[in-house]
mmCIF file of N, CA and C in Angstrom:
data_model
loop_
_atom_site.group_PDB
_atom_site.id
_atom_site.type_symbol
_atom_site.label_atom_id
_atom_site.label_comp_id
_atom_site.label_asym_id
_atom_site.label_seq_id
_atom_site.Cartn_x
_atom_site.Cartn_y
_atom_site.Cartn_z
ATOM 1 N N ASP A 8 243.903 29.597 -12.266
ATOM 2 C CA ASP A 8 243.828 28.617 -11.191
ATOM 3 C C ASP A 8 242.523 27.828 -11.291
ATOM 4 N N ASP A 9 242.622 26.538 -11.325
ATOM 5 C CA ASP A 9 241.458 25.674 -11.374
ATOM 6 C C ASP A 9 241.142 25.205 -9.959
ATOM 7 N N LEU A 10 240.064 25.725 -9.394
ATOM 8 C CA LEU A 10 239.731 25.402 -8.012
ATOM 9 C C LEU A 10 239.471 23.924 -7.797
ATOM 10 N N GLU A 11 239.036 23.211 -8.834
ATOM 11 C CA GLU A 11 238.777 21.786 -8.665
ATOM 12 C C GLU A 11 240.057 20.999 -8.421
ATOM 13 N N GLU A 12 241.198 21.546 -8.789
ATOM 14 C CA GLU A 12 242.471 20.874 -8.539
ATOM 15 C C GLU A 12 242.988 21.146 -7.127
ATOM 16 N N TRP A 13 242.432 22.118 -6.462
ATOM 17 C CA TRP A 13 242.856 22.445 -5.107
ATOM 18 C C TRP A 13 242.205 21.468 -4.133
ATOM 19 N N SER A 14 242.907 21.126 -3.075
ATOM 20 C CA SER A 14 242.306 20.295 -2.038
ATOM 21 C C SER A 14 241.299 21.145 -1.264
ATOM 22 N N PHE A 15 240.447 20.485 -0.533
ATOM 23 C CA PHE A 15 239.466 21.205 0.281
ATOM 24 C C PHE A 15 240.170 22.188 1.206
ATOM 25 N N TYR A 16 241.239 21.732 1.846
ATOM 26 C CA TYR A 16 241.970 22.594 2.773
ATOM 27 C C TYR A 16 242.540 23.811 2.065
ATOM 28 N N ASP A 17 243.087 23.598 0.863
ATOM 29 C CA ASP A 17 243.639 24.727 0.100
ATOM 30 C C ASP A 17 242.554 25.736 -0.247
ATOM 31 N N ARG A 18 241.372 25.252 -0.621
ATOM 32 C CA ARG A 18 240.272 26.166 -0.952
ATOM 33 C C ARG A 18 239.796 26.897 0.301
ATOM 34 N N LEU A 19 239.707 26.162 1.411
ATOM 35 C CA LEU A 19 239.256 26.758 2.668
ATOM 36 C C LEU A 19 240.202 27.864 3.133
ATOM 37 N N CYS A 20 241.477 27.651 2.906
ATOM 38 C CA CYS A 20 242.492 28.601 3.370
ATOM 39 C C CYS A 20 243.027 29.494 2.257
ATOM 40 N N ALA A 21 242.307 29.589 1.151
ATOM 41 C CA ALA A 21 242.731 30.447 0.046
ATOM 42 C C ALA A 21 242.806 31.894 0.528
ATOM 43 N N PRO A 22 243.637 32.693 -0.103
ATOM 44 C CA PRO A 22 243.780 34.091 0.303
ATOM 45 C C PRO A 22 242.429 34.798 0.414
ATOM 46 N N GLY A 23 242.211 35.434 1.552
ATOM 47 C CA GLY A 23 240.990 36.194 1.778
ATOM 48 C C GLY A 23 239.850 35.395 2.391
ATOM 49 N N ARG A 24 239.901 34.083 2.322
ATOM 50 C CA ARG A 24 238.800 33.260 2.845
ATOM 51 C C ARG A 24 238.676 33.376 4.366
ATOM 52 N N TRP A 25 239.813 33.278 5.062
ATOM 53 C CA TRP A 25 239.777 33.334 6.525
ATOM 54 C C TRP A 25 239.216 34.675 6.993
ATOM 55 N N GLU A 26 239.621 35.745 6.344
ATOM 56 C CA GLU A 26 239.138 37.076 6.729
ATOM 57 C C GLU A 26 237.620 37.180 6.521
ATOM 58 N N LYS A 27 237.124 36.617 5.426
ATOM 59 C CA LYS A 27 235.682 36.632 5.179
ATOM 60 C C LYS A 27 234.955 35.821 6.239
ATOM 61 N N ALA A 28 235.505 34.662 6.592
ATOM 62 C CA ALA A 28 234.888 33.821 7.619
ATOM 63 C C ALA A 28 234.857 34.543 8.965
ATOM 64 N N GLU A 29 235.947 35.211 9.314
ATOM 65 C CA GLU A 29 235.989 35.964 10.574
ATOM 66 C C GLU A 29 234.945 37.075 10.590
ATOM 67 N N ALA A 30 234.737 37.739 9.464
ATOM 68 C CA ALA A 30 233.743 38.813 9.386
ATOM 69 C C ALA A 30 232.331 38.255 9.591
ATOM 70 N N VAL A 31 232.050 37.100 8.992
ATOM 71 C CA VAL A 31 230.729 36.481 9.152
ATOM 72 C C VAL A 31 230.519 36.060 10.600
ATOM 73 N N ILE A 32 231.528 35.428 11.199
ATOM 74 C CA ILE A 32 231.417 34.982 12.583
ATOM 75 C C ILE A 32 231.238 36.178 13.515
ATOM 76 N N SER A 33 231.955 37.250 13.262
ATOM 77 C CA SER A 33 231.831 38.456 14.080
ATOM 78 C C SER A 33 230.422 39.038 13.994
ATOM 79 N N ALA A 34 229.871 39.077 12.785
ATOM 80 C CA ALA A 34 228.502 39.586 12.610
ATOM 81 C C ALA A 34 227.501 38.681 13.314
ATOM 82 N N LEU A 35 227.681 37.374 13.189
ATOM 83 C CA LEU A 35 226.786 36.431 13.864
ATOM 84 C C LEU A 35 226.886 36.566 15.381
ATOM 85 N N ALA A 36 228.082 36.815 15.882
ATOM 86 C CA ALA A 36 228.252 36.979 17.323
ATOM 87 C C ALA A 36 227.457 38.179 17.832
ATOM 88 N N GLY A 37 227.443 39.252 17.063
ATOM 89 C CA GLY A 37 226.664 40.432 17.446
ATOM 90 C C GLY A 37 225.180 40.139 17.470
ATOM 91 N N VAL A 38 224.691 39.445 16.437
ATOM 92 C CA VAL A 38 223.269 39.075 16.387
ATOM 93 C C VAL A 38 222.956 38.138 17.544
ATOM 94 N N SER A 39 223.862 37.226 17.837
ATOM 95 C CA SER A 39 223.676 36.275 18.926
ATOM 96 C C SER A 39 223.538 36.995 20.271
ATOM 97 N N LEU A 40 224.417 37.945 20.510
ATOM 98 C CA LEU A 40 224.353 38.700 21.766
ATOM 99 C C LEU A 40 223.056 39.498 21.891
ATOM 100 N N ARG A 41 222.647 40.139 20.792
ATOM 101 C CA ARG A 41 221.422 40.951 20.830
ATOM 102 C C ARG A 41 220.162 40.105 20.973
ATOM 103 N N SER A 42 220.164 38.925 20.359
ATOM 104 C CA SER A 42 218.950 38.105 20.347
ATOM 105 C C SER A 42 218.910 37.045 21.437
ATOM 106 N N GLY A 43 220.060 36.748 22.029
ATOM 107 C CA GLY A 43 220.101 35.694 23.041
ATOM 108 C C GLY A 43 220.016 34.293 22.435
ATOM 109 N N VAL A 44 220.320 34.176 21.144
ATOM 110 C CA VAL A 44 220.272 32.898 20.435
ATOM 111 C C VAL A 44 221.708 32.515 20.073
ATOM 112 N N SER A 45 222.059 31.232 20.230
ATOM 113 C CA SER A 45 223.430 30.803 19.945
ATOM 114 C C SER A 45 223.783 30.992 18.463
ATOM 115 N N ILE A 46 225.075 31.134 18.204
ATOM 116 C CA ILE A 46 225.547 31.301 16.835
ATOM 117 C C ILE A 46 225.180 30.081 15.994
ATOM 118 N N SER A 47 225.332 28.901 16.549
ATOM 119 C CA SER A 47 225.017 27.691 15.775
ATOM 120 C C SER A 47 223.530 27.639 15.425
ATOM 121 N N LYS A 48 222.689 28.011 16.357
ATOM 122 C CA LYS A 48 221.244 28.028 16.108
ATOM 123 C C LYS A 48 220.896 29.062 15.042
ATOM 124 N N LEU A 49 221.528 30.229 15.106
ATOM 125 C CA LEU A 49 221.313 31.262 14.083
ATOM 126 C C LEU A 49 221.753 30.766 12.709
ATOM 127 N N ALA A 50 222.894 30.101 12.650
ATOM 128 C CA ALA A 50 223.410 29.616 11.373
ATOM 129 C C ALA A 50 222.467 28.582 10.758
ATOM 130 N N ILE A 51 221.969 27.673 11.567
ATOM 131 C CA ILE A 51 221.041 26.647 11.067
ATOM 132 C C ILE A 51 219.742 27.300 10.603
ATOM 133 N N ALA A 52 219.230 28.232 11.405
ATOM 134 C CA ALA A 52 217.987 28.924 11.032
ATOM 135 C C ALA A 52 218.170 29.709 9.741
ATOM 136 N N TRP A 53 219.355 30.315 9.566
ATOM 137 C CA TRP A 53 219.624 31.076 8.336
ATOM 138 C C TRP A 53 219.611 30.144 7.124
ATOM 139 N N VAL A 54 220.265 28.995 7.247
ATOM 140 C CA VAL A 54 220.274 28.029 6.139
ATOM 141 C C VAL A 54 218.845 27.627 5.792
ATOM 142 N N LEU A 55 218.041 27.313 6.801
ATOM 143 C CA LEU A 55 216.668 26.881 6.566
ATOM 144 C C LEU A 55 215.797 27.987 5.975
ATOM 145 N N ALA A 56 216.167 29.244 6.204
ATOM 146 C CA ALA A 56 215.385 30.370 5.684
ATOM 147 C C ALA A 56 215.700 30.682 4.218
ATOM 148 N N GLN A 57 216.735 30.059 3.660
ATOM 149 C CA GLN A 57 217.114 30.333 2.282
ATOM 150 C C GLN A 57 216.113 29.733 1.312
ATOM 151 N N ARG A 58 215.824 30.471 0.268
ATOM 152 C CA ARG A 58 214.879 30.004 -0.752
ATOM 153 C C ARG A 58 215.346 28.653 -1.299
ATOM 154 N N GLY A 59 214.447 27.699 -1.298
ATOM 155 C CA GLY A 59 214.738 26.380 -1.835
ATOM 156 C C GLY A 59 215.338 25.405 -0.844
ATOM 157 N N ALA A 60 215.758 25.872 0.316
ATOM 158 C CA ALA A 60 216.335 24.965 1.318
ATOM 159 C C ALA A 60 215.211 24.192 2.007
ATOM 160 N N THR A 61 215.371 22.897 2.070
ATOM 161 C CA THR A 61 214.382 22.064 2.752
ATOM 162 C C THR A 61 214.950 21.389 3.979
ATOM 163 N N SER A 62 216.280 21.453 4.137
ATOM 164 C CA SER A 62 216.907 20.855 5.306
ATOM 165 C C SER A 62 218.304 21.438 5.478
ATOM 166 N N ALA A 63 218.858 21.200 6.651
ATOM 167 C CA ALA A 63 220.239 21.597 6.942
ATOM 168 C C ALA A 63 220.925 20.388 7.551
ATOM 169 N N ILE A 64 222.113 20.075 7.090
ATOM 170 C CA ILE A 64 222.857 18.942 7.627
ATOM 171 C C ILE A 64 223.691 19.441 8.799
ATOM 172 N N CYS A 65 223.440 18.885 9.976
ATOM 173 C CA CYS A 65 224.097 19.345 11.200
ATOM 174 C C CYS A 65 224.751 18.178 11.925
ATOM 175 N N GLY A 66 225.941 18.386 12.390
ATOM 176 C CA GLY A 66 226.603 17.387 13.213
ATOM 177 C C GLY A 66 226.192 17.582 14.663
ATOM 178 N N SER A 67 226.342 16.540 15.439
ATOM 179 C CA SER A 67 225.978 16.642 16.836
ATOM 180 C C SER A 67 226.826 15.705 17.670
ATOM 181 N N GLY A 68 227.282 16.213 18.797
ATOM 182 C CA GLY A 68 228.110 15.402 19.681
ATOM 183 C C GLY A 68 227.357 14.790 20.839
ATOM 184 N N ASN A 69 226.163 15.288 21.098
ATOM 185 C CA ASN A 69 225.395 14.765 22.231
ATOM 186 C C ASN A 69 223.917 15.132 22.083
ATOM 187 N N PRO A 70 223.054 14.557 22.911
ATOM 188 C CA PRO A 70 221.611 14.822 22.799
ATOM 189 C C PRO A 70 221.230 16.295 22.959
ATOM 190 N N ALA A 71 221.967 17.034 23.766
ATOM 191 C CA ALA A 71 221.658 18.463 23.936
ATOM 192 C C ALA A 71 221.862 19.208 22.621
ATOM 193 N N HIS A 72 222.898 18.853 21.882
ATOM 194 C CA HIS A 72 223.131 19.483 20.576
ATOM 195 C C HIS A 72 222.015 19.135 19.601
ATOM 196 N N VAL A 73 221.546 17.901 19.643
ATOM 197 C CA VAL A 73 220.448 17.490 18.765
ATOM 198 C C VAL A 73 219.221 18.343 19.049
ATOM 199 N N ARG A 74 218.914 18.540 20.325
ATOM 200 C CA ARG A 74 217.746 19.359 20.694
ATOM 201 C C ARG A 74 217.917 20.805 20.255
ATOM 202 N N GLU A 75 219.115 21.370 20.442
ATOM 203 C CA GLU A 75 219.340 22.762 20.027
ATOM 204 C C GLU A 75 219.255 22.899 18.509
ATOM 205 N N ASN A 76 219.843 21.946 17.792
ATOM 206 C CA ASN A 76 219.770 21.988 16.334
ATOM 207 C C ASN A 76 218.323 21.907 15.855
ATOM 208 N N ALA A 77 217.540 21.023 16.464
ATOM 209 C CA ALA A 77 216.136 20.877 16.073
ATOM 210 C C ALA A 77 215.350 22.147 16.381
ATOM 211 N N ALA A 78 215.661 22.803 17.494
ATOM 212 C CA ALA A 78 214.956 24.032 17.873
ATOM 213 C C ALA A 78 215.214 25.163 16.881
ATOM 214 N N ALA A 79 216.305 25.097 16.165
ATOM 215 C CA ALA A 79 216.612 26.131 15.171
ATOM 216 C C ALA A 79 215.558 26.182 14.077
ATOM 217 N N ALA A 80 214.894 25.072 13.821
ATOM 218 C CA ALA A 80 213.850 25.037 12.794
ATOM 219 C C ALA A 80 212.650 25.893 13.187
ATOM 220 N N GLU A 81 212.477 26.125 14.470
ATOM 221 C CA GLU A 81 211.356 26.930 14.958
ATOM 222 C C GLU A 81 211.687 28.419 15.024
ATOM 223 N N LEU A 82 212.956 28.764 14.884
ATOM 224 C CA LEU A 82 213.396 30.155 14.986
ATOM 225 C C LEU A 82 212.996 30.923 13.726
ATOM 226 N N GLU A 83 212.326 32.029 13.910
ATOM 227 C CA GLU A 83 211.944 32.867 12.770
ATOM 228 C C GLU A 83 212.849 34.092 12.747
ATOM 229 N N LEU A 84 213.602 34.223 11.666
ATOM 230 C CA LEU A 84 214.514 35.346 11.509
ATOM 231 C C LEU A 84 213.843 36.484 10.762
ATOM 232 N N SER A 85 214.163 37.701 11.126
ATOM 233 C CA SER A 85 213.642 38.844 10.399
ATOM 234 C C SER A 85 214.341 38.946 9.042
ATOM 235 N N VAL A 86 213.741 39.657 8.124
ATOM 236 C CA VAL A 86 214.345 39.844 6.794
ATOM 237 C C VAL A 86 215.714 40.481 6.928
ATOM 238 N N ASP A 87 215.881 41.434 7.853
ATOM 239 C CA ASP A 87 217.171 42.086 8.048
ATOM 240 C C ASP A 87 218.248 41.087 8.467
ATOM 241 N N THR A 88 217.873 40.095 9.235
ATOM 242 C CA THR A 88 218.823 39.092 9.685
ATOM 243 C C THR A 88 219.183 38.143 8.557
ATOM 244 N N ILE A 89 218.227 37.800 7.729
ATOM 245 C CA ILE A 89 218.434 36.818 6.658
ATOM 246 C C ILE A 89 219.320 37.380 5.564
ATOM 247 N N VAL A 90 219.181 38.656 5.244
ATOM 248 C CA VAL A 90 219.908 39.235 4.117
ATOM 249 C C VAL A 90 221.341 39.508 4.455
#
C-alpha cells in the first residue's frame, strides 16, 4: 500500500488510527483533569516542547481562543508529561 496514493481522509481513518487517537485524547484528558489545563493548551505546549519545534500552527475561532493558544507558550511541562 502506497500511503501517498491515499487521500488524507483515508489515511486519517486507516485501520487502527482512530483507536490510537482515542488513546491519546484519553491520556490528555487525564493530564488535563489533574493539572487544570485544557487539552488544547496541553497539546500546543507539547508541540512547542519538542526538540527543534519553534512554533505551533493553531486555528482560532475567536479572541479568547487566541489568548488561550498564546498562553500555552508559557506552560512548562514536566519531562514525564512530554514523553
